[in-house]
């Protein structure tokens, strides 16, 4: 009887162990979105492949491609690219191969914020990366929360003013 109780407890505990390894890679991650515009006249170019280089030095002399690990990486479609990372280096450079067979390299640019947006101008021999305006400090969800808090504060002020006016008119 004692042995069967031990076996039952062992099987009971094994039933609660996970069958697969759980990964805790959740939550927002810094991102970069690149929209391309063509400066040259002629047939529109499409992106064939691309590399995002990360740099610690302002001149990017220590450039290294971003590692493809889990969700982290640099991916391109026909007219845009995006990057997601666990954390970005302060300086970057992109190298894009286009449908005309030519590979163009960009200027060195800085991380513009948590959710960075860039416009990339395609020149005859190079790329010009310019940051688009964004709140930078706040990710999209932070901006929505801030807007909701401001709206609630505005509503509270209007209700407070209405109550004040109503009470004041009753006393007169």
Backbone as a printed PyTorch tensor [residue, N CA C, xyz], in Angstrom:
tensor([[[  0.8140,  -1.1870,   0.0000],
         [  0.0000,   0.0000,   0.0000],
         [  0.8660,   1.2620,   0.0000]],

        [[  1.8890,   1.2410,   0.7610],
         [  2.7880,   2.3870,   0.8710],
         [  3.4750,   2.6580,  -0.4760]],

        [[  3.8730,   1.6010,  -1.1640],
         [  4.5460,   1.7370,  -2.4600],
         [  3.5850,   2.2800,  -3.5140]],

        [[  2.3730,   1.8390,  -3.5450],
         [  1.3960,   2.3150,  -4.5250],
         [  1.0510,   3.7870,  -4.2880]],

        [[  1.0820,   4.2540,  -3.0560],
         [  0.8410,   5.6580,  -2.7500],
         [  1.9640,   6.5300,  -3.3070]],

        [[  3.2140,   6.0620,  -3.1600],
         [  4.3660,   6.7900,  -3.7180],
         [  4.2710,   6.8690,  -5.2350]],

        [[  3.8890,   5.7630,  -5.8610],
         [  3.7540,   5.7240,  -7.3190],
         [  2.6460,   6.6820,  -7.7680]],

        [[  1.5360,   6.7060,  -7.0500],
         [  0.4350,   7.6070,  -7.3730],
         [  0.8830,   9.0680,  -7.2640]],

        [[  1.5920,   9.4160,  -6.1840],
         [  2.0850,  10.7890,  -6.0000],
         [  3.0640,  11.1800,  -7.1080]],

        [[  3.9320,  10.2530,  -7.4880],
         [  4.8910,  10.5260,  -8.5590],
         [  4.1650,  10.7820,  -9.8810]],

        [[  3.2020,   9.9580, -10.2240],
         [  2.4340,  10.1480, -11.4610],
         [  1.6140,  11.4400, -11.4030]],

        [[  1.0830,  11.7610, -10.2420],
         [  0.3120,  12.9920, -10.0620],
         [  1.1970,  14.2190, -10.3030]],

        [[  2.4050,  14.2260,  -9.7590],
         [  3.3330,  15.3420,  -9.9580],
         [  3.8100,  15.4380, -11.4090]],

        [[  4.0570,  14.3060, -12.0330],
         [  4.4840,  14.3070, -13.4410],
         [  3.4040,  14.8590, -14.3620]],

        [[  2.1590,  14.6900, -13.9920],
         [  1.0580,  15.1890, -14.8220],
         [  1.0570,  16.7130, -14.9000]],

        [[  1.6310,  17.3750, -13.9010],
         [  1.6460,  18.8390, -13.8940],
         [  2.9110,  19.4460, -14.4730]],

        [[  3.8530,  18.6430, -14.9060],
         [  5.0470,  19.1740, -15.5680],
         [  4.7000,  19.5260, -17.0120]],

        [[  5.2210,  20.6290, -17.5250],
         [  4.9140,  20.9900, -18.9130],
         [  5.5540,  20.0140, -19.8950]],

        [[  4.8310,  19.7430, -20.9560],
         [  5.3330,  18.8300, -21.9800],
         [  6.3620,  19.5140, -22.8820]],

        [[  6.2840,  20.8510, -22.9960],
         [  7.2210,  21.6070, -23.8160],
         [  7.8700,  22.6900, -22.9740]],

        [[  8.9820,  23.1690, -23.4670],
         [  9.6680,  24.2540, -22.7880],
         [  8.8870,  25.5400, -23.0320]],

        [[  8.6760,  26.3130, -22.0020],
         [  7.9630,  27.5860, -22.1340],
         [  8.9660,  28.6990, -22.4050]],

        [[  8.6410,  29.5800, -23.3310],
         [  9.4880,  30.7220, -23.6580],
         [  8.8380,  31.9890, -23.1220]],

        [[  9.6060,  32.8190, -22.4890],
         [  9.0720,  34.0440, -21.9000],
         [  9.5340,  35.2710, -22.6840]],

        [[  9.4240,  35.2040, -23.9900],
         [  9.8660,  36.3040, -24.8450],
         [  8.6530,  37.1340, -25.2480]],

        [[  8.0630,  37.8210, -24.2760],
         [  6.8760,  38.6140, -24.5590],
         [  7.1710,  40.0750, -24.3030]],

        [[  6.2550,  40.9100, -24.7000],
         [  6.4030,  42.3400, -24.4580],
         [  6.8980,  43.0730, -25.6790]],

        [[  6.7800,  44.3900, -25.6350],
         [  7.1890,  45.1960, -26.7830],
         [  8.7050,  45.2080, -26.9550]],

        [[  9.1280,  45.3050, -28.1950],
         [ 10.5490,  45.3870, -28.5230],
         [ 10.7680,  46.5930, -29.4350]],

        [[ 11.9280,  47.2260, -29.3180],
         [ 12.2060,  48.3540, -30.2130],
         [ 12.1010,  47.9270, -31.6680]],

        [[ 11.6260,  48.8460, -32.5140],
         [ 11.4850,  48.5160, -33.9350],
         [ 11.8910,  49.7010, -34.8000]],

        [[ 12.1710,  49.3900, -36.0550],
         [ 12.4870,  50.3980, -37.0680],
         [ 11.7080,  50.0510, -38.3270]],

        [[ 11.0560,  51.0580, -38.9100],
         [ 10.3430,  50.8730, -40.1790],
         [ 10.9640,  51.7990, -41.2070]],

        [[ 11.2740,  51.2510, -42.3850],
         [ 11.9000,  52.0050, -43.4640],
         [ 10.9740,  52.0160, -44.6770]],

        [[ 10.6000,  53.2300, -45.1180],
         [  9.8030,  53.3980, -46.3380],
         [ 10.7250,  53.9770, -47.4040]],

        [[ 10.7140,  53.3810, -48.5810],
         [ 11.6360,  53.7750, -49.6490],
         [ 10.9350,  54.6360, -50.6850]],

        [[ 11.6430,  55.6750, -51.1520],
         [ 11.1440,  56.4870, -52.2610],
         [ 12.2900,  56.6510, -53.2550]],

        [[ 11.9260,  56.5910, -54.5100],
         [ 12.9240,  56.6210, -55.5740],
         [ 13.1200,  58.0390, -56.0780]],

        [[ 14.3630,  58.4830, -56.1090],
         [ 14.6900,  59.8260, -56.5700],
         [ 14.9480,  59.8410, -58.0750]],

        [[ 15.3620,  58.7160, -58.6180],
         [ 15.7500,  58.6350, -60.0240],
         [ 14.5340,  58.4540, -60.9290]],

        [[ 14.6630,  58.9290, -62.1580],
         [ 13.6320,  58.7300, -63.1710],
         [ 13.8830,  57.3690, -63.8090]],

        [[ 12.8210,  56.6850, -64.1300],
         [ 12.9780,  55.3830, -64.7680],
         [ 12.0620,  54.3580, -64.1260]],

        [[ 12.3550,  53.1130, -64.4390],
         [ 11.5350,  52.0240, -63.9250],
         [ 11.6620,  51.9300, -62.4030]],

        [[ 10.5430,  51.7710, -61.6910],
         [ 10.5970,  51.6650, -60.2290],
         [ 11.4200,  50.4520, -59.7840]],

        [[ 12.2770,  50.6710, -58.8060],
         [ 13.1170,  49.5990, -58.2720],
         [ 12.3970,  48.9050, -57.1260]],

        [[ 12.6410,  47.6230, -56.9900],
         [ 12.1290,  46.8730, -55.8440],
         [ 13.3120,  46.2930, -55.0730]],

        [[ 13.0880,  46.0210, -53.8150],
         [ 14.1450,  45.5040, -52.9440],
         [ 14.2650,  43.9970, -53.1380]],

        [[ 15.4980,  43.5390, -53.3190],
         [ 15.7670,  42.1110, -53.4390],
         [ 16.2170,  41.5320, -52.1100]],

        [[ 17.0960,  42.2570, -51.4070],
         [ 17.5620,  41.8230, -50.0910],
         [ 18.1600,  43.0150, -49.3610]],

        [[ 18.3880,  42.8380, -48.0670],
         [ 18.9440,  43.9390, -47.2930],
         [ 19.6350,  43.4870, -46.0240]],

        [[ 20.5380,  44.3510, -45.5430],
         [ 21.2730,  44.0990, -44.3070],
         [ 21.2380,  45.3800, -43.4800]],

        [[ 20.9550,  45.2500, -42.1910],
         [ 21.0530,  46.3650, -41.2510],
         [ 22.3220,  46.1620, -40.4440]],

        [[ 23.2060,  47.1470, -40.5070],
         [ 24.4390,  47.1070, -39.7280],
         [ 24.2490,  47.9120, -38.4580]],

        [[ 24.7390,  47.3930, -37.3440],
         [ 24.6950,  48.0720, -36.0570],
         [ 26.0990,  48.5370, -35.7220]],

        [[ 26.2010,  49.7390, -35.1500],
         [ 27.5020,  50.3230, -34.8410],
         [ 27.4810,  50.9990, -33.4810]],

        [[ 28.5740,  50.9090, -32.7750],
         [ 28.7430,  51.6370, -31.5160],
         [ 29.4600,  52.9620, -31.7710]],

        [[ 30.2540,  53.0290, -32.8320],
         [ 31.0150,  54.2380, -33.1640],
         [ 30.2490,  55.0910, -34.1650]],

        [[ 30.3330,  56.4280, -34.0380],
         [ 29.5780,  57.3230, -34.9340],
         [ 29.9250,  57.1940, -36.4130]],

        [[ 31.1260,  56.7220, -36.7470],
         [ 31.4900,  56.5770, -38.1620],
         [ 31.1880,  55.1720, -38.6990]],

        [[ 30.6410,  54.3120, -37.8560],
         [ 30.2650,  52.9320, -38.2170],
         [ 31.4530,  52.0880, -38.6810]],

        [[ 32.6470,  52.4150, -38.2010],
         [ 33.8270,  51.6260, -38.5700],
         [ 33.8010,  50.2500, -37.9030]],

        [[ 32.9370,  50.0650, -36.9060],
         [ 32.8010,  48.7840, -36.2200],
         [ 31.5100,  48.0590, -36.6220]],

        [[ 30.9900,  48.3370, -37.8080],
         [ 29.6920,  47.8190, -38.2630],
         [ 29.6480,  46.2900, -38.2500]],

        [[ 28.5250,  45.7770, -37.7590],
         [ 28.2690,  44.3320, -37.7770],
         [ 26.7870,  44.1280, -38.0740]],

        [[ 26.4440,  43.1330, -38.9030],
         [ 25.0270,  42.8860, -39.2160],
         [ 24.2500,  42.5210, -37.9510]],

        [[ 22.9920,  42.9530, -37.8970],
         [ 22.1480,  42.6090, -36.7570],
         [ 21.9530,  41.0990, -36.7320]],

        [[ 22.0050,  40.5180, -35.5400],
         [ 21.8360,  39.0800, -35.4080],
         [ 20.3810,  38.6860, -35.6110]],

        [[ 20.1710,  37.5760, -36.2950],
         [ 18.8290,  37.0210, -36.4790],
         [ 18.6070,  36.0200, -35.3490]],

        [[ 17.9600,  36.4860, -34.2560],
         [ 17.7310,  35.6530, -33.0830],
         [ 16.2840,  35.8180, -32.6510]],

        [[ 15.5140,  34.7470, -32.6760],
         [ 14.1010,  34.8370, -32.2930],
         [ 13.3980,  35.8640, -33.1630]],

        [[ 12.6790,  36.8050, -32.5440],
         [ 11.9900,  37.8250, -33.3420],
         [ 12.9390,  38.9100, -33.8550]],

        [[ 14.1420,  38.9580, -33.3140],
         [ 15.0990,  39.9970, -33.7170],
         [ 15.5950,  39.7340, -35.1270]],

        [[ 15.6320,  40.7900, -35.9430],
         [ 16.1540,  40.6500, -37.2950],
         [ 15.7520,  41.8220, -38.1810]],

        [[ 16.2120,  41.7680, -39.4270],
         [ 15.9350,  42.7980, -40.4310],
         [ 15.2930,  42.1030, -41.6180]],

        [[ 14.0830,  42.5290, -41.9680],
         [ 13.3350,  41.8850, -43.0460],
         [ 12.8600,  42.9280, -44.0470]],

        [[ 12.8850,  42.5620, -45.3120],
         [ 12.4830,  43.4910, -46.3670],
         [ 11.3930,  42.8850, -47.2420]],

        [[ 10.5370,  43.7740, -47.7330],
         [  9.5450,  43.4420, -48.7540],
         [  9.9220,  44.2290, -49.9980]],

        [[  9.0530,  44.3140, -50.9790],
         [  9.3770,  44.9620, -52.2450],
         [  9.7240,  46.4460, -52.1010]],

        [[  9.0260,  47.1750, -51.2240],
         [  9.2390,  48.6270, -51.1060],
         [  9.4580,  49.1120, -49.6730]],

        [[  9.6740,  48.2060, -48.7500],
         [  9.8810,  48.6040, -47.3540],
         [ 10.7010,  47.5450, -46.6230]],

        [[ 11.2760,  47.9680, -45.4980],
         [ 12.0080,  47.0440, -44.6270],
         [ 11.6290,  47.3710, -43.1910]],

        [[ 11.7940,  46.3920, -42.3140],
         [ 11.5940,  46.6580, -40.8940],
         [ 12.5630,  45.8250, -40.0760]],

        [[ 12.8450,  46.3210, -38.8900],
         [ 13.7540,  45.6400, -37.9710],
         [ 13.1170,  45.6050, -36.5930]],

        [[ 13.3190,  44.4990, -35.9060],
         [ 12.8870,  44.3430, -34.5190],
         [ 14.1060,  43.8330, -33.7690]],

        [[ 14.3140,  44.3460, -32.5480],
         [ 15.4790,  43.9220, -31.7840],
         [ 15.1790,  43.9210, -30.3060]],

        [[ 16.0030,  43.2200, -29.5750],
         [ 15.9220,  43.2720, -28.1150],
         [ 16.4690,  44.6050, -27.6280]],

        [[ 17.2830,  45.2320, -28.4480],
         [ 17.8600,  46.5440, -28.1660],
         [ 18.7760,  46.8950, -29.3240]],

        [[ 18.7200,  48.1390, -29.7840],
         [ 19.5340,  48.5650, -30.9140],
         [ 20.7910,  49.2780, -30.4440]],

        [[ 21.8280,  49.2100, -31.2520],
         [ 23.0320,  50.0070, -31.0380],
         [ 22.6760,  51.4640, -31.3510]],

        [[ 23.5290,  52.4190, -30.9600],
         [ 23.1730,  53.8270, -31.2010],
         [ 23.2400,  54.2580, -32.6680]],

        [[ 24.0740,  53.6150, -33.4860],
         [ 24.2470,  54.0200, -34.8870],
         [ 23.9820,  52.8370, -35.8070]],

        [[ 23.5500,  53.1720, -37.0390],
         [ 23.1690,  52.1270, -38.0020],
         [ 23.5390,  52.5450, -39.4170]],

        [[ 23.5320,  51.5400, -40.2790],
         [ 23.7180,  51.7510, -41.7070],
         [ 23.0030,  50.5900, -42.3910]],

        [[ 22.3470,  50.8620, -43.5230],
         [ 21.6990,  49.7690, -44.2430],
         [ 22.3560,  49.5950, -45.6060]],

        [[ 22.3120,  48.3570, -46.0700],
         [ 22.8290,  48.0060, -47.3940],
         [ 21.7290,  47.2010, -48.0720]],

        [[ 21.2410,  47.7200, -49.1900],
         [ 20.0860,  47.1270, -49.8710],
         [ 20.4530,  46.7780, -51.3080]],

        [[ 20.0770,  45.5710, -51.7190],
         [ 20.2290,  45.1750, -53.1210],
         [ 18.8760,  45.3540, -53.7990]],

        [[ 18.8950,  45.9900, -54.9850],
         [ 17.6610,  46.3040, -55.7020],
         [ 17.5290,  45.4660, -56.9720]],

        [[ 16.3410,  45.5640, -57.5730],
         [ 16.0200,  44.7770, -58.7630],
         [ 16.8990,  45.1140, -59.9690]],

        [[ 17.6040,  46.2580, -59.9490],
         [ 18.5210,  46.5820, -61.0450],
         [ 19.8690,  45.8960, -60.8760]],

        [[ 20.0100,  45.0660, -59.8030],
         [ 21.2420,  44.3260, -59.5640],
         [ 22.2850,  45.1140, -58.7780]],

        [[ 22.0160,  46.3690, -58.5000],
         [ 22.9780,  47.2180, -57.7920],
         [ 22.7020,  47.2050, -56.2880]],

        [[ 23.7900,  47.1470, -55.5220],
         [ 23.7030,  47.2300, -54.0630],
         [ 24.0960,  48.6380, -53.6580]],

        [[ 23.2270,  49.2770, -52.8850],
         [ 23.4680,  50.6500, -52.4250],
         [ 23.5840,  50.6580, -50.9040]],

        [[ 24.4710,  51.5320, -50.4050],
         [ 24.6900,  51.6590, -48.9680],
         [ 24.2290,  53.0360, -48.5080]],

        [[ 23.7190,  53.1000, -47.2900],
         [ 23.1860,  54.3580, -46.7670],
         [ 24.2290,  55.1380, -45.9850]],

        [[ 23.8180,  56.3470, -45.6420],
         [ 24.5670,  57.1470, -44.6880],
         [ 24.4500,  56.4950, -43.3110]],

        [[ 25.2690,  56.9100, -42.3610],
         [ 25.1540,  56.4550, -40.9810],
         [ 24.0320,  57.2650, -40.3380]],

        [[ 23.1460,  56.5940, -39.6180],
         [ 22.0310,  57.2780, -38.9540],
         [ 21.8810,  56.7480, -37.5360]],

        [[ 21.2160,  57.5480, -36.6980],
         [ 21.0240,  57.1970, -35.2980],
         [ 19.6370,  56.6140, -35.0670]],

        [[ 19.5030,  55.8500, -33.9940],
         [ 18.1970,  55.3480, -33.5810],
         [ 17.3330,  56.5460, -33.2040]],

        [[ 16.1350,  56.6210, -33.7940],
         [ 15.2750,  57.8000, -33.5980],
         [ 14.3090,  57.6430, -32.4300]],

        [[ 14.1590,  56.4620, -31.8840],
         [ 13.2330,  56.2530, -30.7790],
         [ 12.8860,  54.7840, -30.6490]],

        [[ 11.9320,  54.4810, -29.7600],
         [ 11.5370,  53.0960, -29.5170],
         [ 10.9350,  52.4800, -30.7730]],

        [[  9.9810,  53.1700, -31.3690],
         [  9.3970,  52.7580, -32.6520],
         [  9.8430,  53.7810, -33.6880]],

        [[ 11.0100,  53.5670, -34.2700],
         [ 11.5930,  54.5300, -35.2050],
         [ 11.0210,  54.3510, -36.5990]],

        [[ 10.8210,  55.4730, -37.2790],
         [ 10.3360,  55.4650, -38.6700],
         [ 11.3010,  56.2920, -39.5080]],

        [[ 11.6450,  55.7510, -40.6640],
         [ 12.6140,  56.4060, -41.5330],
         [ 12.1010,  56.4430, -42.9610]],

        [[ 12.4990,  57.4980, -43.6760],
         [ 12.2860,  57.5780, -45.1140],
         [ 13.6480,  57.3640, -45.7580]],

        [[ 13.7120,  56.4500, -46.7190],
         [ 14.9630,  56.1430, -47.4110],
         [ 14.8160,  56.5900, -48.8570]],

        [[ 15.6470,  57.5510, -49.2570],
         [ 15.6370,  58.0350, -50.6320],
         [ 16.6710,  57.2440, -51.4290]],

        [[ 16.2040,  56.6260, -52.5190],
         [ 17.0840,  55.8150, -53.3660],
         [ 17.7330,  56.7310, -54.4010]],

        [[ 19.0360,  56.8570, -54.3320],
         [ 19.7900,  57.6340, -55.3110],
         [ 20.4070,  56.7130, -56.3490]],

        [[ 21.1070,  57.2780, -57.3360],
         [ 21.7260,  56.4460, -58.3750],
         [ 22.7570,  55.4690, -57.8080]],

        [[ 23.4990,  55.8990, -56.7690],
         [ 24.5630,  55.0540, -56.2310],
         [ 24.4980,  54.8420, -54.7230]],

        [[ 23.5560,  55.5060, -54.0420],
         [ 23.5330,  55.4120, -52.5860],
         [ 22.1160,  55.5550, -52.0470]],

        [[ 21.9980,  55.4910, -50.7250],
         [ 20.7230,  55.6500, -50.0360],
         [ 20.8580,  56.7640, -49.0000]],

        [[ 19.8200,  57.5620, -48.8460],
         [ 19.8030,  58.5960, -47.8220],
         [ 18.6890,  58.2580, -46.8320]],

        [[ 19.0750,  57.9610, -45.5850],
         [ 18.1130,  57.6160, -44.5370],
         [ 17.8640,  58.8500, -43.6810]],

        [[ 16.5710,  59.2210, -43.5450],
         [ 16.1790,  60.3640, -42.7190],
         [ 15.0820,  59.9170, -41.7660]],

        [[ 15.2150,  60.3040, -40.5030],
         [ 14.2080,  59.9490, -39.5000],
         [ 12.9410,  60.7590, -39.7470]],

        [[ 11.7890,  60.1110, -39.6030],
         [ 10.5000,  60.7980, -39.6580],
         [ 10.1510,  61.2140, -38.2470]],

        [[  9.4060,  62.2980, -38.1170],
         [  9.0240,  62.7610, -36.7880],
         [  8.1210,  61.7480, -36.1120]],

        [[  8.4210,  61.4580, -34.8600],
         [  7.5380,  60.6520, -34.0170],
         [  7.7760,  61.0890, -32.5870]],

        [[  6.9060,  60.6590, -31.6890],
         [  7.0880,  61.0250, -30.2910],
         [  8.3240,  60.3620, -29.7070]],

        [[  8.8180,  59.3150, -30.3480],
         [ 10.0800,  58.7070, -29.9920],
         [ 10.1400,  58.1100, -28.6010]],

        [[  9.9000,  58.9030, -27.5840],
         [ 10.0180,  58.4310, -26.2140],
         [  8.9410,  57.3930, -25.9180]],

        [[  7.7420,  57.6120, -26.4680],
         [  6.6240,  56.7230, -26.1940],
         [  6.4200,  55.7420, -27.3410]],

        [[  6.2640,  54.4630, -27.0350],
         [  5.8050,  53.5560, -28.0870],
         [  4.3390,  53.8670, -28.3960]],

        [[  3.8010,  53.2500, -29.4200],
         [  2.4230,  53.5250, -29.8300],
         [  1.4360,  53.3530, -28.6790]],

        [[  1.5930,  52.3060, -27.8870],
         [  0.6600,  52.0850, -26.7820],
         [  0.7760,  53.1900, -25.7440]],

        [[  1.9750,  53.6740, -25.4960],
         [  2.1640,  54.7710, -24.5470],
         [  1.4730,  56.0310, -25.0260]],

        [[  1.5110,  56.2860, -26.3070],
         [  0.8540,  57.4620, -26.8760],
         [ -0.6580,  57.3570, -26.7090]],

        [[ -1.2130,  56.1790, -26.9380],
         [ -2.6560,  55.9690, -26.7800],
         [ -3.0580,  56.1560, -25.3190]],

        [[ -2.2800,  55.6160, -24.4000],
         [ -2.5870,  55.7590, -22.9740],
         [ -2.5250,  57.2270, -22.5670]],

        [[ -1.5110,  57.9470, -23.0420],
         [ -1.3900,  59.3730, -22.7350],
         [ -2.5920,  60.1490, -23.2720]],

        [[ -3.0320,  59.8400, -24.4910],
         [ -4.1970,  60.5110, -25.0760],
         [ -5.4610,  60.2120, -24.2710]],

        [[ -5.6310,  58.9780, -23.8270],
         [ -6.8020,  58.6200, -23.0160],
         [ -6.7890,  59.3610, -21.6810]],

        [[ -5.6150,  59.4500, -21.0490],
         [ -5.5140,  60.1800, -19.7710],
         [ -5.8670,  61.6550, -19.9610]],

        [[ -5.4000,  62.2530, -21.0430],
         [ -5.7240,  63.6560, -21.3250],
         [ -7.2220,  63.8300, -21.5620]],

        [[ -7.8400,  62.8930, -22.2850],
         [ -9.2770,  62.9630, -22.5420],
         [-10.0610,  62.8400, -21.2350]],

        [[ -9.6660,  61.9240, -20.3640],
         [-10.3420,  61.7690, -19.0750],
         [-10.1840,  63.0180, -18.2100]],

        [[ -9.0180,  63.6080, -18.2260],
         [ -8.7830,  64.8420, -17.4760],
         [ -9.6850,  65.9620, -18.0120]],

        [[ -9.8010,  66.0560, -19.3240],
         [-10.6710,  67.0610, -19.9400],
         [-12.1220,  66.8600, -19.5540]],

        [[-12.5940,  65.6210, -19.5710],
         [-13.9740,  65.3150, -19.1850],
         [-14.1950,  65.6550, -17.7090]],

        [[-13.2300,  65.3160, -16.8610],
         [-13.3470,  65.6250, -15.4270],
         [-13.4250,  67.1280, -15.2030]],

        [[-12.6690,  67.9090, -15.9460],
         [-12.7170,  69.3620, -15.8180],
         [-14.0860,  69.9110, -16.2360]],

        [[-14.6400,  69.4000, -17.3260],
         [-15.9460,  69.8600, -17.7960],
         [-17.0310,  69.4970, -16.7820]],

        [[-17.0150,  68.2670, -16.2610],
         [-18.0040,  67.8400, -15.2640],
         [-17.8510,  68.6720, -13.9910]],

        [[-16.6240,  68.9020, -13.5470],
         [-16.3760,  69.7200, -12.3600],
         [-16.8810,  71.1350, -12.5380]],

        [[-16.6570,  71.7140, -13.7000],
         [-17.1430,  73.0630, -13.9810],
         [-18.6660,  73.0940, -13.9840]],

        [[-19.3180,  72.0820, -14.5540],
         [-20.7870,  72.0110, -14.5870],
         [-21.3510,  71.9070, -13.1770]],

        [[-20.7500,  71.0740, -12.3340],
         [-21.2010,  70.9350, -10.9490],
         [-21.0210,  72.2540, -10.2100]],

        [[-19.9070,  72.9230, -10.4090],
         [-19.6370,  74.2060,  -9.7570],
         [-20.6850,  75.2460, -10.1510]],

        [[-20.9780,  75.3340, -11.4500],
         [-21.9600,  76.3070, -11.9460],
         [-23.3520,  75.9800, -11.3880]],

        [[-23.7300,  74.7140, -11.3620],
         [-25.0550,  74.3170, -10.8630],
         [-25.1870,  74.6450,  -9.3660]],

        [[-24.1820,  74.3710,  -8.5690],
         [-24.2290,  74.6760,  -7.1330],
         [-24.2610,  76.1750,  -6.8930]],

        [[-23.5190,  76.9010,  -7.6650],
         [-23.4540,  78.3440,  -7.5070],
         [-24.8010,  78.9890,  -7.8630]],

        [[-25.4770,  78.4410,  -8.9010],
         [-26.7670,  78.9940,  -9.3040],
         [-27.8500,  78.6740,  -8.2810]],

        [[-27.7480,  77.5520,  -7.5350],
         [-28.7300,  77.1890,  -6.5070],
         [-28.6230,  78.1160,  -5.2940]],

        [[-27.3800,  78.5630,  -4.9730],
         [-27.1890,  79.4290,  -3.8180],
         [-27.6180,  80.8610,  -4.1120]],

        [[-27.7210,  81.2400,  -5.3400],
         [-28.0960,  82.6280,  -5.6830],
         [-29.5710,  82.8350,  -5.7420]]])
